[in-house]
PDB file of C-alpha atoms and ligand atoms in Angstrom:
ATOM      1  CA  MET F   1     -35.784   4.410   4.178  1.00  0.00           C
ATOM      2  CA  ARG F   2     -33.567   1.496   3.062  1.00  0.00           C
ATOM      3  CA  ARG F   3     -33.177   1.348  -0.702  1.00  0.00           C
ATOM      4  CA  LYS F   4     -33.340  -2.283  -1.807  1.00  0.00           C
ATOM      5  CA  LEU F   5     -30.216  -3.680  -3.445  1.00  0.00           C
ATOM      6  CA  ALA F   6     -29.876  -6.397  -6.086  1.00  0.00           C
ATOM      7  CA  ALA F   7     -26.201  -7.346  -6.184  1.00  0.00           C
ATOM      8  CA  GLY F   8     -24.656  -9.806  -8.620  1.00  0.00           C
ATOM      9  CA  ASN F   9     -21.440 -11.575  -7.647  1.00  0.00           C
ATOM     10  CA  TRP F  10     -19.934 -12.953 -10.831  1.00  0.00           C
ATOM     11  CA  LYS F  11     -17.145 -14.710  -8.892  1.00  0.00           C
ATOM     12  CA  MET F  12     -14.423 -15.884 -11.357  1.00  0.00           C
ATOM     13  CA  ASN F  13     -16.697 -15.805 -14.390  1.00  0.00           C
ATOM     14  CA  GLY F  14     -16.935 -13.530 -17.393  1.00  0.00           C
ATOM     15  CA  THR F  15     -14.834 -12.055 -20.184  1.00  0.00           C
ATOM     16  CA  LEU F  16     -15.183  -8.782 -22.065  1.00  0.00           C
ATOM     17  CA  ALA F  17     -17.906 -10.409 -24.127  1.00  0.00           C
ATOM     18  CA  ALA F  18     -19.976 -10.896 -20.963  1.00  0.00           C
ATOM     19  CA  LEU F  19     -20.334  -7.130 -20.531  1.00  0.00           C
ATOM     20  CA  GLY F  20     -23.302  -7.446 -22.866  1.00  0.00           C
ATOM     21  CA  GLU F  21     -25.090  -8.984 -19.866  1.00  0.00           C
ATOM     22  CA  VAL F  22     -24.537  -5.703 -17.995  1.00  0.00           C
ATOM     23  CA  ASP F  23     -25.894  -3.733 -20.941  1.00  0.00           C
ATOM     24  CA  SER F  24     -29.054  -5.818 -20.842  1.00  0.00           C
ATOM     25  CA  LEU F  25     -29.787  -4.637 -17.281  1.00  0.00           C
ATOM     26  CA  ALA F  26     -30.379  -1.044 -18.412  1.00  0.00           C
ATOM     27  CA  LEU F  27     -34.161  -1.053 -18.197  1.00  0.00           C
ATOM     28  CA  ALA F  28     -34.452  -3.116 -15.004  1.00  0.00           C
ATOM     29  CA  ALA F  29     -31.933  -0.776 -13.357  1.00  0.00           C
ATOM     30  CA  GLN F  30     -34.306   2.167 -13.753  1.00  0.00           C
ATOM     31  CA  GLY F  31     -36.627   0.827 -11.020  1.00  0.00           C
ATOM     32  CA  ALA F  32     -36.760   1.521  -7.295  1.00  0.00           C
ATOM     33  CA  ALA F  33     -34.057  -0.978  -6.346  1.00  0.00           C
ATOM     34  CA  GLU F  34     -30.354  -0.268  -6.697  1.00  0.00           C
ATOM     35  CA  VAL F  35     -28.516  -2.643  -9.067  1.00  0.00           C
ATOM     36  CA  LEU F  36     -24.898  -3.683  -8.586  1.00  0.00           C
ATOM     37  CA  VAL F  37     -22.644  -6.049 -10.542  1.00  0.00           C
ATOM     38  CA  CYS F  38     -19.356  -7.296  -9.080  1.00  0.00           C
ATOM     39  CA  PRO F  39     -17.331  -8.826 -11.936  1.00  0.00           C
ATOM     40  CA  PRO F  40     -13.727 -10.084 -11.804  1.00  0.00           C
ATOM     41  CA  PHE F  41     -11.061  -7.354 -11.479  1.00  0.00           C
ATOM     42  CA  PRO F  42     -10.198  -7.030 -15.218  1.00  0.00           C
ATOM     43  CA  LEU F  43     -13.813  -6.208 -16.059  1.00  0.00           C
ATOM     44  CA  ILE F  44     -14.340  -3.489 -13.464  1.00  0.00           C
ATOM     45  CA  ALA F  45     -12.924  -0.602 -15.517  1.00  0.00           C
ATOM     46  CA  PRO F  46     -14.811  -1.437 -18.717  1.00  0.00           C
ATOM     47  CA  ALA F  47     -18.014  -2.145 -16.768  1.00  0.00           C
ATOM     48  CA  ALA F  48     -17.961   0.999 -14.626  1.00  0.00           C
ATOM     49  CA  GLY F  49     -20.144   3.810 -15.861  1.00  0.00           C
ATOM     50  CA  ARG F  50     -21.251   1.703 -18.803  1.00  0.00           C
ATOM     51  CA  VAL F  51     -24.944   1.515 -17.963  1.00  0.00           C
ATOM     52  CA  PRO F  52     -26.786   4.265 -16.033  1.00  0.00           C
ATOM     53  CA  GLY F  53     -28.121   2.837 -12.797  1.00  0.00           C
ATOM     54  CA  VAL F  54     -25.787  -0.162 -12.696  1.00  0.00           C
ATOM     55  CA  ALA F  55     -23.127   0.258 -10.011  1.00  0.00           C
ATOM     56  CA  ILE F  56     -19.934  -1.802 -10.187  1.00  0.00           C
ATOM     57  CA  GLY F  57     -18.002  -3.402  -7.335  1.00  0.00           C
ATOM     58  CA  GLY F  58     -15.035  -5.629  -6.554  1.00  0.00           C
ATOM     59  CA  GLN F  59     -15.082  -9.017  -4.856  1.00  0.00           C
ATOM     60  CA  THR F  60     -12.282  -8.382  -2.342  1.00  0.00           C
ATOM     61  CA  CYS F  61      -9.472  -5.898  -1.758  1.00  0.00           C
ATOM     62  CA  HIS F  62      -6.145  -5.795   0.043  1.00  0.00           C
ATOM     63  CA  PRO F  63      -5.888  -3.839   3.319  1.00  0.00           C
ATOM     64  CA  GLU F  64      -2.805  -1.860   2.247  1.00  0.00           C
ATOM     65  CA  THR F  65      -2.999   1.037  -0.185  1.00  0.00           C
ATOM     66  CA  SER F  66      -0.046  -0.081  -2.360  1.00  0.00           C
ATOM     67  CA  GLY F  67       3.256  -1.919  -2.174  1.00  0.00           C
ATOM     68  CA  ALA F  68       4.933  -5.275  -2.646  1.00  0.00           C
ATOM     69  CA  PHE F  69       1.865  -7.497  -2.537  1.00  0.00           C
ATOM     70  CA  THR F  70       2.096  -9.408  -5.814  1.00  0.00           C
ATOM     71  CA  GLY F  71      -1.275 -10.277  -7.243  1.00  0.00           C
ATOM     72  CA  GLU F  72      -3.303  -8.082  -4.908  1.00  0.00           C
ATOM     73  CA  VAL F  73      -5.548  -5.088  -5.603  1.00  0.00           C
ATOM     74  CA  SER F  74      -6.139  -2.227  -3.172  1.00  0.00           C
ATOM     75  CA  ALA F  75      -9.429  -0.551  -2.345  1.00  0.00           C
ATOM     76  CA  GLY F  76      -8.138   2.723  -3.769  1.00  0.00           C
ATOM     77  CA  MET F  77      -7.411   0.997  -7.082  1.00  0.00           C
ATOM     78  CA  LEU F  78     -10.967  -0.301  -7.239  1.00  0.00           C
ATOM     79  CA  ALA F  79     -12.333   3.168  -6.552  1.00  0.00           C
ATOM     80  CA  ASP F  80      -9.947   4.678  -9.091  1.00  0.00           C
ATOM     81  CA  VAL F  81     -11.384   2.606 -11.951  1.00  0.00           C
ATOM     82  CA  GLY F  82     -14.984   3.307 -11.000  1.00  0.00           C
ATOM     83  CA  ALA F  83     -16.033   0.729  -8.405  1.00  0.00           C
ATOM     84  CA  SER F  84     -18.321   2.016  -5.671  1.00  0.00           C
ATOM     85  CA  TYR F  85     -18.695  -1.231  -3.697  1.00  0.00           C
ATOM     86  CA  VAL F  86     -16.582  -4.157  -2.609  1.00  0.00           C
ATOM     87  CA  ILE F  87     -17.709  -7.559  -1.332  1.00  0.00           C
ATOM     88  CA  LEU F  88     -15.677  -8.635   1.706  1.00  0.00           C
ATOM     89  CA  GLY F  89     -15.583 -11.806   3.753  1.00  0.00           C
ATOM     90  CA  HIS F  90     -17.299 -14.016   1.209  1.00  0.00           C
ATOM     91  CA  SER F  91     -17.227 -17.615   2.447  1.00  0.00           C
ATOM     92  CA  GLU F  92     -15.189 -18.627  -0.602  1.00  0.00           C
ATOM     93  CA  ARG F  93     -12.526 -16.092   0.420  1.00  0.00           C
ATOM     94  CA  ARG F  94     -12.733 -17.218   4.037  1.00  0.00           C
ATOM     95  CA  GLU F  95     -12.477 -20.921   3.148  1.00  0.00           C
ATOM     96  CA  MET F  96     -10.213 -21.044   0.102  1.00  0.00           C
ATOM     97  CA  PHE F  97      -7.990 -18.033   0.694  1.00  0.00           C
ATOM     98  CA  ASP F  98      -7.735 -18.218   4.432  1.00  0.00           C
ATOM     99  CA  GLU F  99      -9.334 -14.846   5.147  1.00  0.00           C
ATOM    100  CA  HIS F 100     -10.207 -14.529   8.807  1.00  0.00           C
ATOM    101  CA  ASP F 101     -12.259 -11.973  10.672  1.00  0.00           C
ATOM    102  CA  ASP F 102      -9.268  -9.787  11.491  1.00  0.00           C
ATOM    103  CA  HIS F 103      -8.155  -9.721   7.826  1.00  0.00           C
ATOM    104  CA  ILE F 104     -11.668  -8.838   6.768  1.00  0.00           C
ATOM    105  CA  ARG F 105     -11.885  -6.066   9.353  1.00  0.00           C
ATOM    106  CA  ALA F 106      -8.651  -4.546   8.010  1.00  0.00           C
ATOM    107  CA  ARG F 107      -9.922  -4.773   4.429  1.00  0.00           C
ATOM    108  CA  CYS F 108     -13.170  -3.146   5.476  1.00  0.00           C
ATOM    109  CA  ARG F 109     -11.339  -0.216   7.037  1.00  0.00           C
ATOM    110  CA  ALA F 110      -9.280   0.190   3.872  1.00  0.00           C
ATOM    111  CA  ALA F 111     -12.403   0.075   1.718  1.00  0.00           C
ATOM    112  CA  TRP F 112     -14.084   2.771   3.788  1.00  0.00           C
ATOM    113  CA  GLN F 113     -10.934   4.876   3.625  1.00  0.00           C
ATOM    114  CA  ALA F 114     -11.118   4.657  -0.174  1.00  0.00           C
ATOM    115  CA  GLY F 115     -14.786   5.651  -0.140  1.00  0.00           C
ATOM    116  CA  LEU F 116     -16.129   2.224  -1.104  1.00  0.00           C
ATOM    117  CA  LYS F 117     -19.289   0.745   0.361  1.00  0.00           C
ATOM    118  CA  VAL F 118     -18.768  -2.724   1.789  1.00  0.00           C
ATOM    119  CA  ILE F 119     -20.963  -5.778   1.404  1.00  0.00           C
ATOM    120  CA  LEU F 120     -19.800  -7.794   4.370  1.00  0.00           C
ATOM    121  CA  CYS F 121     -20.664 -11.498   4.108  1.00  0.00           C
ATOM    122  CA  ILE F 122     -21.357 -13.813   7.001  1.00  0.00           C
ATOM    123  CA  GLY F 123     -22.660 -17.362   7.018  1.00  0.00           C
ATOM    124  CA  GLU F 124     -22.679 -20.689   8.811  1.00  0.00           C
ATOM    125  CA  THR F 125     -21.799 -24.178   7.613  1.00  0.00           C
ATOM    126  CA  GLU F 126     -24.371 -26.918   7.594  1.00  0.00           C
ATOM    127  CA  ALA F 127     -22.669 -28.607  10.563  1.00  0.00           C
ATOM    128  CA  GLN F 128     -22.831 -25.364  12.551  1.00  0.00           C
ATOM    129  CA  ARG F 129     -26.538 -25.025  11.768  1.00  0.00           C
ATOM    130  CA  ASP F 130     -27.194 -28.655  12.692  1.00  0.00           C
ATOM    131  CA  ALA F 131     -25.424 -28.060  16.003  1.00  0.00           C
ATOM    132  CA  GLN F 132     -27.692 -25.018  16.552  1.00  0.00           C
ATOM    133  CA  ASN F 133     -24.726 -22.689  16.585  1.00  0.00           C
ATOM    134  CA  THR F 134     -25.876 -20.471  13.726  1.00  0.00           C
ATOM    135  CA  LEU F 135     -26.528 -17.254  15.650  1.00  0.00           C
ATOM    136  CA  ASP F 136     -23.362 -17.616  17.746  1.00  0.00           C
ATOM    137  CA  ILE F 137     -21.275 -18.071  14.619  1.00  0.00           C
ATOM    138  CA  LEU F 138     -22.873 -15.131  12.840  1.00  0.00           C
ATOM    139  CA  GLY F 139     -22.606 -12.898  15.896  1.00  0.00           C
ATOM    140  CA  GLY F 140     -18.908 -13.765  16.186  1.00  0.00           C
ATOM    141  CA  GLN F 141     -18.298 -13.033  12.508  1.00  0.00           C
ATOM    142  CA  MET F 142     -20.043  -9.662  12.817  1.00  0.00           C
ATOM    143  CA  ALA F 143     -18.143  -8.677  15.950  1.00  0.00           C
ATOM    144  CA  GLY F 144     -14.824  -9.781  14.451  1.00  0.00           C
ATOM    145  CA  SER F 145     -15.073  -8.530  10.912  1.00  0.00           C
ATOM    146  CA  ILE F 146     -17.007  -5.239  11.105  1.00  0.00           C
ATOM    147  CA  PRO F 147     -14.814  -2.366  12.315  1.00  0.00           C
ATOM    148  CA  ASP F 148     -16.045   0.566  14.346  1.00  0.00           C
ATOM    149  CA  GLY F 149     -17.419   3.312  12.159  1.00  0.00           C
ATOM    150  CA  ALA F 150     -20.160   1.426  10.316  1.00  0.00           C
ATOM    151  CA  THR F 151     -23.038   3.495   8.973  1.00  0.00           C
ATOM    152  CA  GLY F 152     -26.117   2.724   6.942  1.00  0.00           C
ATOM    153  CA  HIS F 153     -24.265   4.271   4.015  1.00  0.00           C
ATOM    154  CA  ASN F 154     -20.937   2.448   4.121  1.00  0.00           C
ATOM    155  CA  LEU F 155     -22.072  -1.036   5.196  1.00  0.00           C
ATOM    156  CA  VAL F 156     -24.372  -3.701   3.787  1.00  0.00           C
ATOM    157  CA  VAL F 157     -24.467  -7.097   5.524  1.00  0.00           C
ATOM    158  CA  ALA F 158     -25.080 -10.200   3.410  1.00  0.00           C
ATOM    159  CA  TYR F 159     -26.255 -13.385   5.080  1.00  0.00           C
ATOM    160  CA  GLU F 160     -25.048 -16.298   2.981  1.00  0.00           C
ATOM    161  CA  PRO F 161     -25.509 -19.721   4.560  1.00  0.00           C
ATOM    162  CA  ILE F 162     -22.603 -21.723   3.145  1.00  0.00           C
ATOM    163  CA  TRP F 163     -24.765 -24.777   2.581  1.00  0.00           C
ATOM    164  CA  ALA F 164     -27.048 -22.737   0.303  1.00  0.00           C
ATOM    165  CA  ILE F 165     -24.328 -21.292  -1.967  1.00  0.00           C
ATOM    166  CA  GLY F 166     -24.321 -22.842  -5.412  1.00  0.00           C
ATOM    167  CA  THR F 167     -26.237 -25.860  -4.173  1.00  0.00           C
ATOM    168  CA  GLY F 168     -29.759 -25.045  -5.309  1.00  0.00           C
ATOM    169  CA  ARG F 169     -30.819 -25.294  -1.653  1.00  0.00           C
ATOM    170  CA  THR F 170     -32.208 -22.094  -0.199  1.00  0.00           C
ATOM    171  CA  ALA F 171     -32.758 -21.209   3.433  1.00  0.00           C
ATOM    172  CA  THR F 172     -36.463 -21.158   4.304  1.00  0.00           C
ATOM    173  CA  PRO F 173     -38.221 -17.830   4.879  1.00  0.00           C
ATOM    174  CA  ASP F 174     -38.347 -18.655   8.600  1.00  0.00           C
ATOM    175  CA  GLN F 175     -34.617 -19.336   8.742  1.00  0.00           C
ATOM    176  CA  ILE F 176     -33.837 -16.150   6.800  1.00  0.00           C
ATOM    177  CA  GLY F 177     -36.212 -14.086   8.953  1.00  0.00           C
ATOM    178  CA  GLU F 178     -34.697 -15.333  12.198  1.00  0.00           C
ATOM    179  CA  VAL F 179     -31.168 -14.533  11.061  1.00  0.00           C
ATOM    180  CA  HIS F 180     -31.972 -11.130   9.555  1.00  0.00           C
ATOM    181  CA  ASP F 181     -33.829 -10.045  12.712  1.00  0.00           C
ATOM    182  CA  PHE F 182     -30.785 -11.133  14.700  1.00  0.00           C
ATOM    183  CA  ILE F 183     -28.348  -9.242  12.444  1.00  0.00           C
ATOM    184  CA  ARG F 184     -30.391  -6.057  12.710  1.00  0.00           C
ATOM    185  CA  ALA F 185     -30.639  -6.361  16.491  1.00  0.00           C
ATOM    186  CA  ARG F 186     -26.875  -6.842  16.737  1.00  0.00           C
ATOM    187  CA  LEU F 187     -26.219  -3.807  14.532  1.00  0.00           C
ATOM    188  CA  GLU F 188     -28.591  -1.705  16.639  1.00  0.00           C
ATOM    189  CA  ARG F 189     -26.942  -2.848  19.848  1.00  0.00           C
ATOM    190  CA  ARG F 190     -23.423  -2.078  18.676  1.00  0.00           C
ATOM    191  CA  PHE F 191     -23.870   0.955  16.438  1.00  0.00           C
ATOM    192  CA  GLY F 192     -27.127   2.459  17.709  1.00  0.00           C
ATOM    193  CA  ALA F 193     -30.667   2.393  16.433  1.00  0.00           C
ATOM    194  CA  GLY F 194     -30.071   4.809  13.567  1.00  0.00           C
ATOM    195  CA  VAL F 195     -27.278   2.771  11.998  1.00  0.00           C
ATOM    196  CA  GLY F 196     -28.957  -0.527  12.810  1.00  0.00           C
ATOM    197  CA  ARG F 197     -32.198   0.459  11.139  1.00  0.00           C
ATOM    198  CA  SER F 198     -30.618   2.036   8.070  1.00  0.00           C
ATOM    199  CA  THR F 199     -28.154  -0.755   7.213  1.00  0.00           C
ATOM    200  CA  ARG F 200     -29.301  -2.954   4.383  1.00  0.00           C
ATOM    201  CA  LEU F 201     -29.333  -6.716   4.858  1.00  0.00           C
ATOM    202  CA  LEU F 202     -29.074  -9.022   1.846  1.00  0.00           C
ATOM    203  CA  TYR F 203     -29.759 -12.720   1.596  1.00  0.00           C
ATOM    204  CA  GLY F 204     -27.520 -14.844  -0.639  1.00  0.00           C
ATOM    205  CA  GLY F 205     -27.522 -18.539  -1.492  1.00  0.00           C
ATOM    206  CA  SER F 206     -29.235 -19.989  -4.560  1.00  0.00           C
ATOM    207  CA  VAL F 207     -31.461 -16.969  -5.148  1.00  0.00           C
ATOM    208  CA  LYS F 208     -33.262 -17.626  -8.452  1.00  0.00           C
ATOM    209  CA  PRO F 209     -36.153 -16.068 -10.368  1.00  0.00           C
ATOM    210  CA  GLY F 210     -38.428 -18.763  -8.926  1.00  0.00           C
ATOM    211  CA  ASN F 211     -37.745 -18.077  -5.235  1.00  0.00           C
ATOM    212  CA  ALA F 212     -36.868 -14.354  -5.236  1.00  0.00           C
ATOM    213  CA  ALA F 213     -40.332 -12.975  -4.470  1.00  0.00           C
ATOM    214  CA  GLU F 214     -40.760 -15.307  -1.504  1.00  0.00           C
ATOM    215  CA  ILE F 215     -37.374 -14.286  -0.095  1.00  0.00           C
ATOM    216  CA  PHE F 216     -38.009 -10.564  -0.647  1.00  0.00           C
ATOM    217  CA  ALA F 217     -41.270 -10.839   1.302  1.00  0.00           C
ATOM    218  CA  VAL F 218     -39.339 -11.735   4.481  1.00  0.00           C
ATOM    219  CA  SER F 219     -39.025  -8.838   6.898  1.00  0.00           C
ATOM    220  CA  ASN F 220     -35.562  -7.301   7.190  1.00  0.00           C
ATOM    221  CA  VAL F 221     -34.552  -8.630   3.765  1.00  0.00           C
ATOM    222  CA  ASP F 222     -33.451  -5.601   1.760  1.00  0.00           C
ATOM    223  CA  GLY F 223     -32.276  -7.451  -1.313  1.00  0.00           C
ATOM    224  CA  ALA F 224     -30.069 -10.269  -2.503  1.00  0.00           C
ATOM    225  CA  LEU F 225     -26.470 -11.157  -3.265  1.00  0.00           C
ATOM    226  CA  VAL F 226     -26.832 -13.377  -6.303  1.00  0.00           C
ATOM    227  CA  GLY F 227     -24.165 -15.693  -7.682  1.00  0.00           C
ATOM    228  CA  GLY F 228     -25.008 -18.044 -10.540  1.00  0.00           C
ATOM    229  CA  ALA F 229     -28.294 -16.393 -11.500  1.00  0.00           C
ATOM    230  CA  SER F 230     -26.566 -13.017 -11.934  1.00  0.00           C
ATOM    231  CA  LEU F 231     -24.472 -14.308 -14.833  1.00  0.00           C
ATOM    232  CA  LYS F 232     -27.403 -14.435 -17.206  1.00  0.00           C
ATOM    233  CA  SER F 233     -29.149 -11.104 -17.506  1.00  0.00           C
ATOM    234  CA  ALA F 234     -32.476 -12.787 -18.297  1.00  0.00           C
ATOM    235  CA  ASP F 235     -32.465 -14.411 -14.834  1.00  0.00           C
ATOM    236  CA  PHE F 236     -30.974 -11.439 -13.001  1.00  0.00           C
ATOM    237  CA  ILE F 237     -33.575  -9.119 -14.532  1.00  0.00           C
ATOM    238  CA  LEU F 238     -36.384 -11.287 -13.146  1.00  0.00           C
ATOM    239  CA  ILE F 239     -34.779 -11.095  -9.696  1.00  0.00           C
ATOM    240  CA  ILE F 240     -34.359  -7.302  -9.988  1.00  0.00           C
ATOM    241  CA  ASP F 241     -37.984  -7.009 -11.100  1.00  0.00           C
ATOM    242  CA  ALA F 242     -39.110  -9.035  -8.076  1.00  0.00           C
ATOM    243  CA  LEU F 243     -37.147  -6.656  -5.844  1.00  0.00           C
ATOM    244  CA  ASN F 244     -38.595  -3.621  -7.610  1.00  0.00           C
ATOM    245  CA  ALA F 245     -42.054  -5.081  -7.009  1.00  0.00           C
ATOM    246  CA  ALA F 246     -41.212  -5.633  -3.322  1.00  0.00           C
ATOM    247  CA  SER F 247     -40.088  -1.995  -3.073  1.00  0.00           C
ATOM    248  CA  ASP F 248     -43.539  -0.591  -3.866  1.00  0.00           C
TER     249      ASP F 248
HETATM  250  P1  LIG Q   1     -25.319 -18.668  -5.730  1.00  0.00           P
HETATM  251  O1  LIG Q   1     -26.399 -17.647  -5.978  1.00  0.00           O
HETATM  252  O2  LIG Q   1     -24.710 -19.205  -6.990  1.00  0.00           O
HETATM  253  O3  LIG Q   1     -25.778 -19.715  -4.773  1.00  0.00           O
HETATM  254  O4  LIG Q   1     -24.112 -17.889  -5.000  1.00  0.00           O
HETATM  255  C1  LIG Q   1     -24.402 -17.103  -3.912  1.00  0.00           C
HETATM  256  C2  LIG Q   1     -23.207 -16.323  -3.573  1.00  0.00           C
HETATM  257  O5  LIG Q   1     -22.215 -16.854  -3.118  1.00  0.00           O
HETATM  258  C3  LIG Q   1     -23.229 -14.868  -3.836  1.00  0.00           C
HETATM  259  O6  LIG Q   1     -22.142 -14.230  -3.262  1.00  0.00           O
END
């Protein structure tokens, strides 16, 4: 019922030459799992439609449709050049670019208006986990940043513990399972059982070929949001293959 999703977040990496990495995904993208690459803005147009089965997304968008917002890109612009997804609320945007829940909620509305699917990221710091505040923090982020109107089609939630991003440390299967069960329960409570059960939940944070299968075996994990390991197609393909295997 929920199609698994392997999403690569290239962050601020990649030039035109890196599009060869997208080309290399062609075979892996023919499996059961959906494959998505989110490159930097300048690469979205040349990447979109390039490889059958590889969807392309942005990494943020501005809430307004157009206007005097120097340096920003609107959701409609992303859709116009072929993006079908946008990542919103990534912890790097929240921390480094001062994006708060209300900004993210506005961006999410704009993305939906433009017909984009949203990968909404939530995650706790290590200090918040140590203080046993993880579920409170995540529940607050969900309530604050997801607008009304979510469906299993327009929303994907990505759990990315901040302490696991780019650190080589991964949350344990028990930690991931607890959080993903919680996220699904919260979605069901707010949006109803149908939406709650059909919304895909991704784990992100140092997902690698060596730990992917173990993570994909956790219940309520419908895929991964992959940073560093999505930059090299050889690694990303192994992760996609693990997800294809978990889809059977
Ligand atoms: P890494 O896979 O490099 O830890 O990054 C995860 C991430 O932030 C994906 O959005």
